[in-house]
PDB file of C-alpha atoms and ligand atoms in Angstrom:
ATOM      1  CA  MET A 359      81.379 -63.099 -16.404  1.00 71.00           C
ATOM      2  CA  HIS A 360      84.578 -61.859 -18.327  1.00 84.00           C
ATOM      3  CA  ARG A 361      85.060 -58.073 -17.890  1.00 95.00           C
ATOM      4  CA  ARG A 362      85.712 -57.686 -22.075  1.00 98.00           C
ATOM      5  CA  PHE A 363      84.483 -53.558 -22.277  1.00 98.00           C
ATOM      6  CA  GLU A 364      86.980 -52.405 -19.561  1.00 98.00           C
ATOM      7  CA  ASP A 365      87.020 -49.147 -19.872  1.00 96.00           C
ATOM      8  CA  ARG A 366      85.096 -49.033 -22.882  1.00 98.00           C
ATOM      9  CA  VAL A 367      82.742 -46.334 -24.282  1.00 98.00           C
ATOM     10  CA  ALA A 368      79.981 -47.740 -26.065  1.00 99.00           C
ATOM     11  CA  VAL A 369      76.775 -46.080 -27.924  1.00 99.00           C
ATOM     12  CA  VAL A 370      73.811 -48.126 -28.635  1.00 99.00           C
ATOM     13  CA  THR A 371      71.090 -46.374 -30.314  1.00 99.00           C
ATOM     14  CA  GLY A 372      67.559 -48.217 -30.012  1.00 98.00           C
ATOM     15  CA  ALA A 373      68.148 -48.777 -26.548  1.00 98.00           C
ATOM     16  CA  GLY A 374      65.361 -48.677 -24.583  1.00 98.00           C
ATOM     17  CA  SER A 375      64.568 -51.789 -26.115  1.00 98.00           C
ATOM     18  CA  GLY A 376      64.793 -54.872 -26.910  1.00 97.00           C
ATOM     19  CA  ILE A 377      68.153 -55.972 -28.633  1.00 98.00           C
ATOM     20  CA  GLY A 378      69.891 -52.448 -27.501  1.00 98.00           C
ATOM     21  CA  ALA A 379      68.573 -52.652 -24.216  1.00 98.00           C
ATOM     22  CA  ALA A 380      69.804 -56.162 -23.909  1.00 98.00           C
ATOM     23  CA  THR A 381      73.387 -55.577 -25.919  1.00 98.00           C
ATOM     24  CA  ALA A 382      73.511 -52.373 -24.156  1.00 99.00           C
ATOM     25  CA  ARG A 383      73.317 -54.393 -20.331  1.00 98.00           C
ATOM     26  CA  ARG A 384      76.013 -56.950 -21.376  1.00 98.00           C
ATOM     27  CA  LEU A 385      78.107 -54.578 -23.119  1.00 98.00           C
ATOM     28  CA  SER A 386      77.728 -52.253 -19.065  1.00 98.00           C
ATOM     29  CA  ALA A 387      78.019 -55.299 -16.755  1.00 98.00           C
ATOM     30  CA  GLU A 388      81.698 -55.997 -19.196  1.00 98.00           C
ATOM     31  CA  GLY A 389      82.794 -52.459 -18.283  1.00 98.00           C
ATOM     32  CA  ALA A 390      81.641 -50.308 -20.493  1.00 98.00           C
ATOM     33  CA  SER A 391      79.590 -46.623 -20.202  1.00 98.00           C
ATOM     34  CA  VAL A 392      76.855 -46.783 -22.298  1.00 99.00           C
ATOM     35  CA  VAL A 393      75.468 -43.919 -23.778  1.00 99.00           C
ATOM     36  CA  VAL A 394      71.658 -44.954 -24.530  1.00 99.00           C
ATOM     37  CA  VAL A 395      70.222 -43.857 -28.030  1.00 99.00           C
ATOM     38  CA  ASP A 396      66.758 -43.844 -28.209  1.00 98.00           C
ATOM     39  CA  LEU A 397      63.376 -41.377 -29.999  1.00 98.00           C
ATOM     40  CA  ALA A 398      61.991 -42.816 -26.757  1.00 98.00           C
ATOM     41  CA  GLY A 399      63.648 -40.799 -23.826  1.00 98.00           C
ATOM     42  CA  ASP A 400      61.974 -42.099 -20.960  1.00 98.00           C
ATOM     43  CA  ALA A 401      62.615 -45.295 -22.108  1.00 98.00           C
ATOM     44  CA  ALA A 402      66.643 -44.175 -22.997  1.00 98.00           C
ATOM     45  CA  ARG A 403      66.326 -42.848 -19.200  1.00 98.00           C
ATOM     46  CA  HIS A 404      64.783 -46.782 -18.143  1.00 98.00           C
ATOM     47  CA  VAL A 405      67.649 -48.502 -18.969  1.00 98.00           C
ATOM     48  CA  ALA A 406      69.948 -46.648 -18.662  1.00 99.00           C
ATOM     49  CA  ALA A 407      69.360 -46.016 -14.876  1.00 98.00           C
ATOM     50  CA  ALA A 408      69.037 -49.821 -14.564  1.00 98.00           C
ATOM     51  CA  LEU A 409      72.691 -50.344 -16.083  1.00 98.00           C
ATOM     52  CA  PRO A 410      75.167 -51.637 -13.817  1.00 98.00           C
ATOM     53  CA  GLY A 411      77.709 -49.014 -14.374  1.00 98.00           C
ATOM     54  CA  PRO A 412      78.539 -45.658 -15.686  1.00 98.00           C
ATOM     55  CA  ALA A 413      75.219 -45.092 -18.226  1.00 99.00           C
ATOM     56  CA  LEU A 414      73.979 -42.092 -20.280  1.00 99.00           C
ATOM     57  CA  ALA A 415      70.628 -41.628 -22.360  1.00 99.00           C
ATOM     58  CA  VAL A 416      70.035 -39.396 -25.094  1.00 99.00           C
ATOM     59  CA  GLN A 417      67.174 -38.719 -26.601  1.00 98.00           C
ATOM     60  CA  ALA A 418      67.609 -39.295 -30.780  1.00 99.00           C
ATOM     61  CA  ASP A 419      65.765 -39.712 -33.725  1.00 99.00           C
ATOM     62  CA  VAL A 420      68.622 -41.865 -35.701  1.00 98.00           C
ATOM     63  CA  SER A 421      67.090 -40.285 -39.122  1.00 98.00           C
ATOM     64  CA  ARG A 422      68.299 -37.027 -38.555  1.00 98.00           C
ATOM     65  CA  GLU A 423      72.268 -36.029 -38.874  1.00 98.00           C
ATOM     66  CA  GLU A 424      71.981 -33.336 -36.673  1.00 98.00           C
ATOM     67  CA  ASP A 425      71.103 -35.734 -34.049  1.00 98.00           C
ATOM     68  CA  THR A 426      72.882 -38.028 -34.876  1.00 98.00           C
ATOM     69  CA  GLU A 427      75.742 -35.390 -34.687  1.00 98.00           C
ATOM     70  CA  ALA A 428      74.620 -34.231 -31.011  1.00 98.00           C
ATOM     71  CA  TYR A 429      74.345 -37.649 -29.366  1.00 98.00           C
ATOM     72  CA  LEU A 430      78.209 -38.593 -30.631  1.00 98.00           C
ATOM     73  CA  ALA A 431      79.216 -35.069 -28.931  1.00 98.00           C
ATOM     74  CA  SER A 432      76.393 -35.572 -25.431  1.00 98.00           C
ATOM     75  CA  ALA A 433      78.807 -39.498 -25.530  1.00 98.00           C
ATOM     76  CA  VAL A 434      81.936 -37.065 -25.900  1.00 98.00           C
ATOM     77  CA  ASP A 435      81.553 -34.692 -23.731  1.00 98.00           C
ATOM     78  CA  ARG A 436      80.588 -36.942 -20.582  1.00 98.00           C
ATOM     79  CA  PHE A 437      83.562 -39.627 -21.361  1.00 98.00           C
ATOM     80  CA  GLY A 438      85.807 -38.459 -23.318  1.00 98.00           C
ATOM     81  CA  ARG A 439      85.527 -40.567 -26.334  1.00 98.00           C
ATOM     82  CA  VAL A 440      83.769 -43.209 -28.447  1.00 98.00           C
ATOM     83  CA  ASP A 441      84.811 -46.749 -29.296  1.00 98.00           C
ATOM     84  CA  LEU A 442      82.824 -49.139 -30.095  1.00 98.00           C
ATOM     85  CA  HIS A 443      78.540 -48.930 -32.044  1.00 98.00           C
ATOM     86  CA  HIS A 444      76.064 -50.584 -32.258  1.00 98.00           C
ATOM     87  CA  LEU A 445      73.851 -49.615 -34.760  1.00 98.00           C
ATOM     88  CA  ASN A 446      71.082 -50.880 -34.021  1.00 98.00           C
ATOM     89  CA  ALA A 447      67.498 -48.253 -34.447  1.00 98.00           C
ATOM     90  CA  GLY A 448      65.316 -49.753 -36.338  1.00 98.00           C
ATOM     91  CA  VAL A 449      61.203 -49.699 -37.998  1.00 97.00           C
ATOM     92  CA  ILE A 450      59.746 -52.285 -39.035  1.00 96.00           C
ATOM     93  CA  GLY A 451      56.983 -50.597 -41.382  1.00 95.00           C
ATOM     94  CA  THR A 452      53.418 -51.751 -42.452  1.00 91.00           C
ATOM     95  CA  PHE A 453      53.275 -55.053 -43.522  1.00 92.00           C
ATOM     96  CA  ASP A 454      51.809 -54.535 -46.908  1.00 94.00           C
ATOM     97  CA  ARG A 455      51.495 -56.165 -50.575  1.00 94.00           C
ATOM     98  CA  LEU A 456      53.676 -54.421 -53.045  1.00 96.00           C
ATOM     99  CA  PRO A 457      50.878 -52.843 -54.874  1.00 96.00           C
ATOM    100  CA  ASP A 458      49.654 -51.112 -51.638  1.00 96.00           C
ATOM    101  CA  ILE A 459      53.119 -49.537 -49.688  1.00 97.00           C
ATOM    102  CA  ALA A 460      53.265 -45.872 -49.585  1.00 97.00           C
ATOM    103  CA  ILE A 461      55.857 -43.853 -50.542  1.00 98.00           C
ATOM    104  CA  GLU A 462      56.099 -41.506 -47.462  1.00 97.00           C
ATOM    105  CA  ASP A 463      56.549 -45.571 -45.786  1.00 97.00           C
ATOM    106  CA  PHE A 464      59.133 -46.620 -47.912  1.00 98.00           C
ATOM    107  CA  ASP A 465      60.952 -43.655 -47.079  1.00 98.00           C
ATOM    108  CA  ARG A 466      60.445 -43.872 -43.145  1.00 98.00           C
ATOM    109  CA  VAL A 467      61.523 -47.508 -42.745  1.00 98.00           C
ATOM    110  CA  VAL A 468      64.567 -46.535 -45.331  1.00 98.00           C
ATOM    111  CA  ALA A 469      65.292 -43.005 -44.163  1.00 98.00           C
ATOM    112  CA  VAL A 470      65.601 -44.976 -39.733  1.00 98.00           C
ATOM    113  CA  ASN A 471      67.252 -47.644 -41.626  1.00 98.00           C
ATOM    114  CA  LEU A 472      70.077 -47.108 -43.807  1.00 98.00           C
ATOM    115  CA  ARG A 473      70.051 -43.682 -44.072  1.00 98.00           C
ATOM    116  CA  GLY A 474      70.015 -43.975 -40.039  1.00 98.00           C
ATOM    117  CA  VAL A 475      72.446 -46.233 -40.048  1.00 99.00           C
ATOM    118  CA  PHE A 476      74.912 -44.604 -42.619  1.00 98.00           C
ATOM    119  CA  LEU A 477      75.001 -41.747 -40.287  1.00 98.00           C
ATOM    120  CA  GLY A 478      75.879 -43.457 -37.637  1.00 98.00           C
ATOM    121  CA  VAL A 479      78.676 -45.220 -39.010  1.00 98.00           C
ATOM    122  CA  ARG A 480      79.644 -41.479 -41.312  1.00 98.00           C
ATOM    123  CA  GLY A 481      79.348 -40.270 -37.015  1.00 98.00           C
ATOM    124  CA  ALA A 482      81.346 -43.135 -35.946  1.00 98.00           C
ATOM    125  CA  PHE A 483      84.028 -43.021 -38.698  1.00 98.00           C
ATOM    126  CA  ARG A 484      84.746 -38.977 -37.591  1.00 98.00           C
ATOM    127  CA  ARG A 485      84.713 -39.782 -33.927  1.00 98.00           C
ATOM    128  CA  TYR A 486      88.119 -42.212 -34.576  1.00 98.00           C
ATOM    129  CA  ALA A 487      89.827 -39.750 -37.016  1.00 97.00           C
ATOM    130  CA  ALA A 488      89.587 -36.823 -34.821  1.00 97.00           C
ATOM    131  CA  GLN A 489      90.528 -39.124 -30.994  1.00 97.00           C
ATOM    132  CA  GLY A 490      93.384 -40.792 -34.230  1.00 96.00           C
ATOM    133  CA  SER A 491      92.314 -44.851 -32.529  1.00 95.00           C
ATOM    134  CA  GLY A 492      90.055 -47.187 -34.094  1.00 95.00           C
ATOM    135  CA  GLY A 493      87.115 -49.201 -32.651  1.00 97.00           C
ATOM    136  CA  ALA A 494      84.190 -51.441 -34.028  1.00 98.00           C
ATOM    137  CA  ILE A 495      80.975 -50.752 -35.031  1.00 99.00           C
ATOM    138  CA  VAL A 496      78.110 -52.742 -35.418  1.00 99.00           C
ATOM    139  CA  ILE A 497      75.098 -53.410 -37.280  1.00 99.00           C
ATOM    140  CA  THR A 498      71.777 -55.103 -36.042  1.00 98.00           C
ATOM    141  CA  ALA A 499      70.976 -56.587 -40.021  1.00 98.00           C
ATOM    142  CA  SER A 500      68.689 -59.445 -40.546  1.00 98.00           C
ATOM    143  CA  ILE A 501      67.140 -62.368 -41.632  1.00 97.00           C
ATOM    144  CA  ALA A 502      65.762 -60.057 -43.968  1.00 97.00           C
ATOM    145  CA  SER A 503      68.865 -58.333 -44.955  1.00 97.00           C
ATOM    146  CA  LEU A 504      69.473 -61.425 -46.613  1.00 96.00           C
ATOM    147  CA  ARG A 505      66.273 -63.495 -47.868  1.00 93.00           C
ATOM    148  CA  GLY A 506      62.642 -62.307 -49.355  1.00 90.00           C
ATOM    149  CA  SER A 507      59.082 -62.356 -48.625  1.00 85.00           C
ATOM    150  CA  HIS A 508      55.738 -61.568 -49.527  1.00 85.00           C
ATOM    151  CA  ASP A 509      54.927 -58.177 -47.339  1.00 91.00           C
ATOM    152  CA  LEU A 510      58.078 -55.907 -46.283  1.00 94.00           C
ATOM    153  CA  LEU A 511      59.433 -54.563 -48.539  1.00 97.00           C
ATOM    154  CA  PRO A 512      60.196 -51.591 -47.491  1.00 97.00           C
ATOM    155  CA  TYR A 513      61.595 -53.232 -44.923  1.00 97.00           C
ATOM    156  CA  GLU A 514      63.678 -56.199 -47.078  1.00 97.00           C
ATOM    157  CA  SER A 515      65.533 -53.229 -49.080  1.00 98.00           C
ATOM    158  CA  SER A 516      66.382 -51.347 -45.976  1.00 98.00           C
ATOM    159  CA  LYS A 517      68.458 -54.290 -44.748  1.00 98.00           C
ATOM    160  CA  HIS A 518      69.763 -55.006 -47.297  1.00 98.00           C
ATOM    161  CA  GLY A 519      71.154 -51.476 -47.945  1.00 98.00           C
ATOM    162  CA  VAL A 520      72.892 -52.088 -44.577  1.00 98.00           C
ATOM    163  CA  LEU A 521      75.109 -55.014 -45.603  1.00 98.00           C
ATOM    164  CA  GLY A 522      75.871 -52.239 -48.652  1.00 98.00           C
ATOM    165  CA  VAL A 523      77.249 -49.407 -45.447  1.00 98.00           C
ATOM    166  CA  MET A 524      78.547 -52.846 -43.426  1.00 98.00           C
ATOM    167  CA  ARG A 525      81.410 -53.770 -46.726  1.00 98.00           C
ATOM    168  CA  GLY A 526      82.360 -50.668 -47.750  1.00 98.00           C
ATOM    169  CA  ALA A 527      82.917 -48.870 -44.456  1.00 98.00           C
ATOM    170  CA  ALA A 528      84.887 -52.741 -43.243  1.00 98.00           C
ATOM    171  CA  MET A 529      87.677 -52.148 -46.553  1.00 98.00           C
ATOM    172  CA  TYR A 530      87.382 -48.117 -45.567  1.00 98.00           C
ATOM    173  CA  GLY A 531      88.534 -48.980 -42.135  1.00 98.00           C
ATOM    174  CA  GLY A 532      90.573 -52.381 -41.925  1.00 98.00           C
ATOM    175  CA  PRO A 533      93.862 -49.788 -42.924  1.00 97.00           C
ATOM    176  CA  GLN A 534      92.753 -47.724 -39.871  1.00 96.00           C
ATOM    177  CA  GLY A 535      91.835 -50.695 -37.514  1.00 98.00           C
ATOM    178  CA  VAL A 536      88.100 -49.576 -37.012  1.00 98.00           C
ATOM    179  CA  ARG A 537      86.207 -53.265 -38.337  1.00 98.00           C
ATOM    180  CA  VAL A 538      82.284 -53.632 -38.980  1.00 99.00           C
ATOM    181  CA  ASN A 539      80.528 -56.056 -38.965  1.00 99.00           C
ATOM    182  CA  ALA A 540      76.825 -57.030 -38.347  1.00 99.00           C
ATOM    183  CA  VAL A 541      74.834 -59.630 -36.955  1.00 98.00           C
ATOM    184  CA  ALA A 542      71.111 -60.728 -38.348  1.00 98.00           C
ATOM    185  CA  PRO A 543      69.019 -61.591 -35.836  1.00 98.00           C
ATOM    186  CA  GLY A 544      65.625 -64.515 -37.295  1.00 96.00           C
ATOM    187  CA  LEU A 545      62.507 -64.571 -35.392  1.00 94.00           C
ATOM    188  CA  VAL A 546      63.636 -62.867 -31.530  1.00 94.00           C
ATOM    189  CA  PRO A 547      60.229 -61.391 -30.530  1.00 90.00           C
ATOM    190  CA  THR A 548      60.516 -57.710 -29.627  1.00 83.00           C
ATOM    191  CA  GLY A 549      58.974 -54.436 -29.700  1.00 77.00           C
ATOM    192  CA  LEU A 550      59.851 -54.685 -33.188  1.00 72.00           C
ATOM    193  CA  PHE A 551      57.134 -57.096 -34.409  1.00 67.00           C
ATOM    194  CA  ALA A 552      54.898 -56.196 -30.969  1.00 57.00           C
ATOM    195  CA  GLY A 553      54.240 -53.187 -30.131  1.00 45.00           C
ATOM    196  CA  SER A 554      55.726 -50.215 -30.439  1.00 41.00           C
ATOM    197  CA  GLY A 555      57.015 -49.801 -34.353  1.00 43.00           C
ATOM    198  CA  GLY A 556      55.212 -53.116 -34.686  1.00 45.00           C
ATOM    199  CA  VAL A 557      51.627 -54.700 -35.759  1.00 49.00           C
ATOM    200  CA  SER A 558      49.343 -55.196 -33.948  1.00 46.00           C
ATOM    201  CA  GLY A 559      48.574 -59.229 -33.494  1.00 50.00           C
ATOM    202  CA  ALA A 560      52.292 -59.738 -34.590  1.00 58.00           C
ATOM    203  CA  GLY A 561      52.880 -61.557 -31.437  1.00 59.00           C
ATOM    204  CA  ASP A 562      50.308 -64.467 -31.739  1.00 66.00           C
ATOM    205  CA  ASP A 563      52.027 -65.365 -35.777  1.00 76.00           C
ATOM    206  CA  LEU A 564      55.814 -65.193 -34.546  1.00 75.00           C
ATOM    207  CA  ALA A 565      55.148 -68.132 -31.535  1.00 74.00           C
ATOM    208  CA  ARG A 566      53.669 -69.724 -34.788  1.00 84.00           C
ATOM    209  CA  ARG A 567      56.793 -68.935 -36.604  1.00 84.00           C
ATOM    210  CA  GLY A 568      58.804 -70.170 -34.493  1.00 90.00           C
ATOM    211  CA  ALA A 569      58.165 -73.639 -35.256  1.00 91.00           C
ATOM    212  CA  THR A 570      58.931 -73.570 -38.016  1.00 91.00           C
ATOM    213  CA  VAL A 571      62.441 -72.099 -37.343  1.00 96.00           C
ATOM    214  CA  PRO A 572      65.618 -75.595 -36.989  1.00 96.00           C
ATOM    215  CA  GLN A 573      65.871 -74.876 -34.018  1.00 97.00           C
ATOM    216  CA  ARG A 574      62.088 -74.883 -32.529  1.00 95.00           C
ATOM    217  CA  ARG A 575      61.666 -71.643 -30.981  1.00 95.00           C
ATOM    218  CA  THR A 576      61.897 -67.799 -31.208  1.00 95.00           C
ATOM    219  CA  GLY A 577      65.430 -65.894 -30.359  1.00 97.00           C
ATOM    220  CA  THR A 578      66.289 -63.393 -27.244  1.00 97.00           C
ATOM    221  CA  PRO A 579      67.488 -60.298 -26.742  1.00 98.00           C
ATOM    222  CA  GLU A 580      70.016 -61.428 -24.916  1.00 98.00           C
ATOM    223  CA  GLU A 581      71.690 -64.234 -27.811  1.00 98.00           C
ATOM    224  CA  VAL A 582      71.632 -61.241 -30.348  1.00 98.00           C
ATOM    225  CA  ALA A 583      73.357 -59.274 -27.815  1.00 98.00           C
ATOM    226  CA  ALA A 584      76.025 -62.321 -27.097  1.00 98.00           C
ATOM    227  CA  ALA A 585      76.603 -62.095 -31.037  1.00 99.00           C
ATOM    228  CA  VAL A 586      76.330 -58.400 -31.305  1.00 99.00           C
ATOM    229  CA  THR A 587      79.876 -58.293 -27.624  1.00 98.00           C
ATOM    230  CA  TYR A 588      81.716 -60.853 -30.094  1.00 98.00           C
ATOM    231  CA  LEU A 589      81.722 -58.639 -32.581  1.00 99.00           C
ATOM    232  CA  LEU A 590      82.789 -55.845 -30.627  1.00 98.00           C
ATOM    233  CA  SER A 591      84.931 -57.146 -29.143  1.00 98.00           C
ATOM    234  CA  ASP A 592      88.717 -58.003 -28.857  1.00 98.00           C
ATOM    235  CA  ASP A 593      88.357 -61.819 -29.349  1.00 98.00           C
ATOM    236  CA  ALA A 594      86.146 -60.666 -33.268  1.00 98.00           C
ATOM    237  CA  SER A 595      89.792 -58.408 -33.602  1.00 98.00           C
ATOM    238  CA  TYR A 596      90.643 -60.498 -36.990  1.00 98.00           C
ATOM    239  CA  VAL A 597      86.374 -60.531 -38.614  1.00 98.00           C
ATOM    240  CA  ASN A 598      85.360 -57.162 -39.734  1.00 98.00           C
ATOM    241  CA  GLY A 599      82.550 -57.035 -43.106  1.00 98.00           C
ATOM    242  CA  GLU A 600      80.720 -60.586 -41.576  1.00 98.00           C
ATOM    243  CA  VAL A 601      77.842 -60.986 -40.755  1.00 98.00           C
ATOM    244  CA  LEU A 602      76.729 -63.292 -38.110  1.00 98.00           C
ATOM    245  CA  SER A 603      74.091 -64.870 -38.662  1.00 98.00           C
ATOM    246  CA  VAL A 604      71.114 -65.647 -35.060  1.00 98.00           C
ATOM    247  CA  ASP A 605      68.825 -66.990 -36.280  1.00 98.00           C
ATOM    248  CA  GLY A 606      68.202 -70.402 -35.173  1.00 98.00           C
ATOM    249  CA  GLY A 607      69.559 -71.571 -38.623  1.00 97.00           C
ATOM    250  CA  SER A 608      66.500 -70.488 -40.450  1.00 95.00           C
ATOM    251  CA  ALA A 609      68.317 -68.179 -42.712  1.00 92.00           C
ATOM    252  CA  TRP A 610      68.947 -72.010 -44.332  1.00 91.00           C
ATOM    253  CA  VAL A 611      66.414 -73.470 -44.573  1.00 91.00           C
ATOM    254  CA  ASN A 612      65.493 -75.311 -47.786  1.00 84.00           C
ATOM    255  CA  THR A 613      62.250 -74.166 -48.627  1.00 78.00           C
ATOM    256  CA  VAL A 614      62.505 -75.394 -52.224  1.00 81.00           C
ATOM    257  CA  ARG A 615      62.516 -79.008 -51.842  1.00 75.00           C
ATOM    258  CA  PRO A 616      64.649 -81.130 -54.552  1.00 74.00           C
ATOM    259  CA  GLY A 617      62.122 -82.754 -56.184  1.00 68.00           C
ATOM    260  CA  GLY A 618      58.975 -81.431 -54.391  1.00 48.00           C
TER     261      GLY A 618
HETATM  262  P1  ADP B1449      64.453 -54.681 -32.059  1.00 72.85           P
HETATM  263  O1  ADP B1449      64.905 -54.975 -30.727  1.00 72.85           O
HETATM  264  O2  ADP B1449      63.821 -56.030 -32.288  1.00 72.85           O
HETATM  265  O3  ADP B1449      65.487 -53.895 -32.934  1.00 72.85           O
HETATM  266  P2  ADP B1449      62.451 -52.552 -31.106  1.00 72.85           P
HETATM  267  O4  ADP B1449      61.448 -52.346 -31.658  1.00 72.85           O
HETATM  268  O5  ADP B1449      62.362 -53.367 -29.988  1.00 72.85           O
HETATM  269  O6  ADP B1449      62.910 -54.045 -31.319  1.00 72.85           O
HETATM  270  O7  ADP B1449      64.194 -52.033 -30.797  1.00 72.85           O
HETATM  271  C1  ADP B1449      64.399 -50.524 -31.573  1.00 72.85           C
HETATM  272  C2  ADP B1449      64.289 -49.726 -30.582  1.00 72.85           C
HETATM  273  O8  ADP B1449      64.416 -48.074 -32.280  1.00 72.85           O
HETATM  274  C3  ADP B1449      63.087 -49.144 -29.862  1.00 72.85           C
HETATM  275  O9  ADP B1449      63.027 -48.789 -28.702  1.00 72.85           O
HETATM  276  C4  ADP B1449      62.636 -47.593 -30.889  1.00 72.85           C
HETATM  277  O10 ADP B1449      62.490 -46.745 -30.016  1.00 72.85           O
HETATM  278  C5  ADP B1449      63.810 -47.144 -31.300  1.00 72.85           C
HETATM  279  N1  ADP B1449      64.249 -46.448 -32.648  1.00 72.85           N
HETATM  280  C6  ADP B1449      62.831 -46.818 -33.521  1.00 72.85           C
HETATM  281  N2  ADP B1449      62.646 -45.795 -34.139  1.00 72.85           N
HETATM  282  C7  ADP B1449      63.827 -45.138 -33.706  1.00 72.85           C
HETATM  283  C8  ADP B1449      64.590 -43.004 -34.291  1.00 72.85           C
HETATM  284  N3  ADP B1449      64.546 -42.987 -35.773  1.00 72.85           N
HETATM  285  N4  ADP B1449      65.902 -43.039 -33.778  1.00 72.85           N
HETATM  286  C9  ADP B1449      66.077 -43.676 -32.306  1.00 72.85           C
HETATM  287  N5  ADP B1449      65.861 -44.380 -32.257  1.00 72.85           N
HETATM  288  C10 ADP B1449      64.091 -45.167 -32.541  1.00 72.85           C
END
């Protein structure tokens, strides 16, 4: 395997499972020192312990400013710098019809998914400025950043919002050698759907919905991690402010057929 991240320090949030864990593994396999950040400290430690290269696990709630500052400070304490940041921590919230959405649920989803991404992006930019170096940032957006559905409004609001953070940061970062991009996964079975912050019974539904994807299957965390690491790497040196869908073609399914 290529070692695109030799001598780079990478920080991945929500890396205790799913897409974040897969990205941490890929970065590590390609030579990076990796800081594994997750609200679930045990999960973070478990992932970090299994990485082939230098690794550090940090327990943090990305919606809290002091936690964000602390995980970046830990990265610098241990590895001396930060070069790459994958902002991936997220929650899906509850599947409710619009009139039933509780304000607490809306606020919590937006706090983790949108404010957490803003805090991480701002923290990384401050770090790059202090180091006098550029860097790369990738945000985990979603197919829900691009489309609507009938029962996931807080999640969709937050995931549309992260594209605003991404584009604003990409414009600000361009002149400073900082690239900011996003991946938009489609149906990828992870804890988000099946367990931790997710919904019981959603697993079956996910398998059924996988059959509606143009590629006729759900995706894997490793397939998303391949796109994330492409965008973090110098292979993407002229890609900035982009959203890369990793969804088997789902974003382009035409649900309103001409004449139908
Ligand atoms: P996906 O891989 O699709 O992003 P997962 O649920 O597998 O879905 O991963 C999301 C990760 O984000 C989980 O490991 C979860 O513990 C973590 N996470 C959720 N909320 C927070 C938070 N506030 N701060 C840090 N990590 C969080």
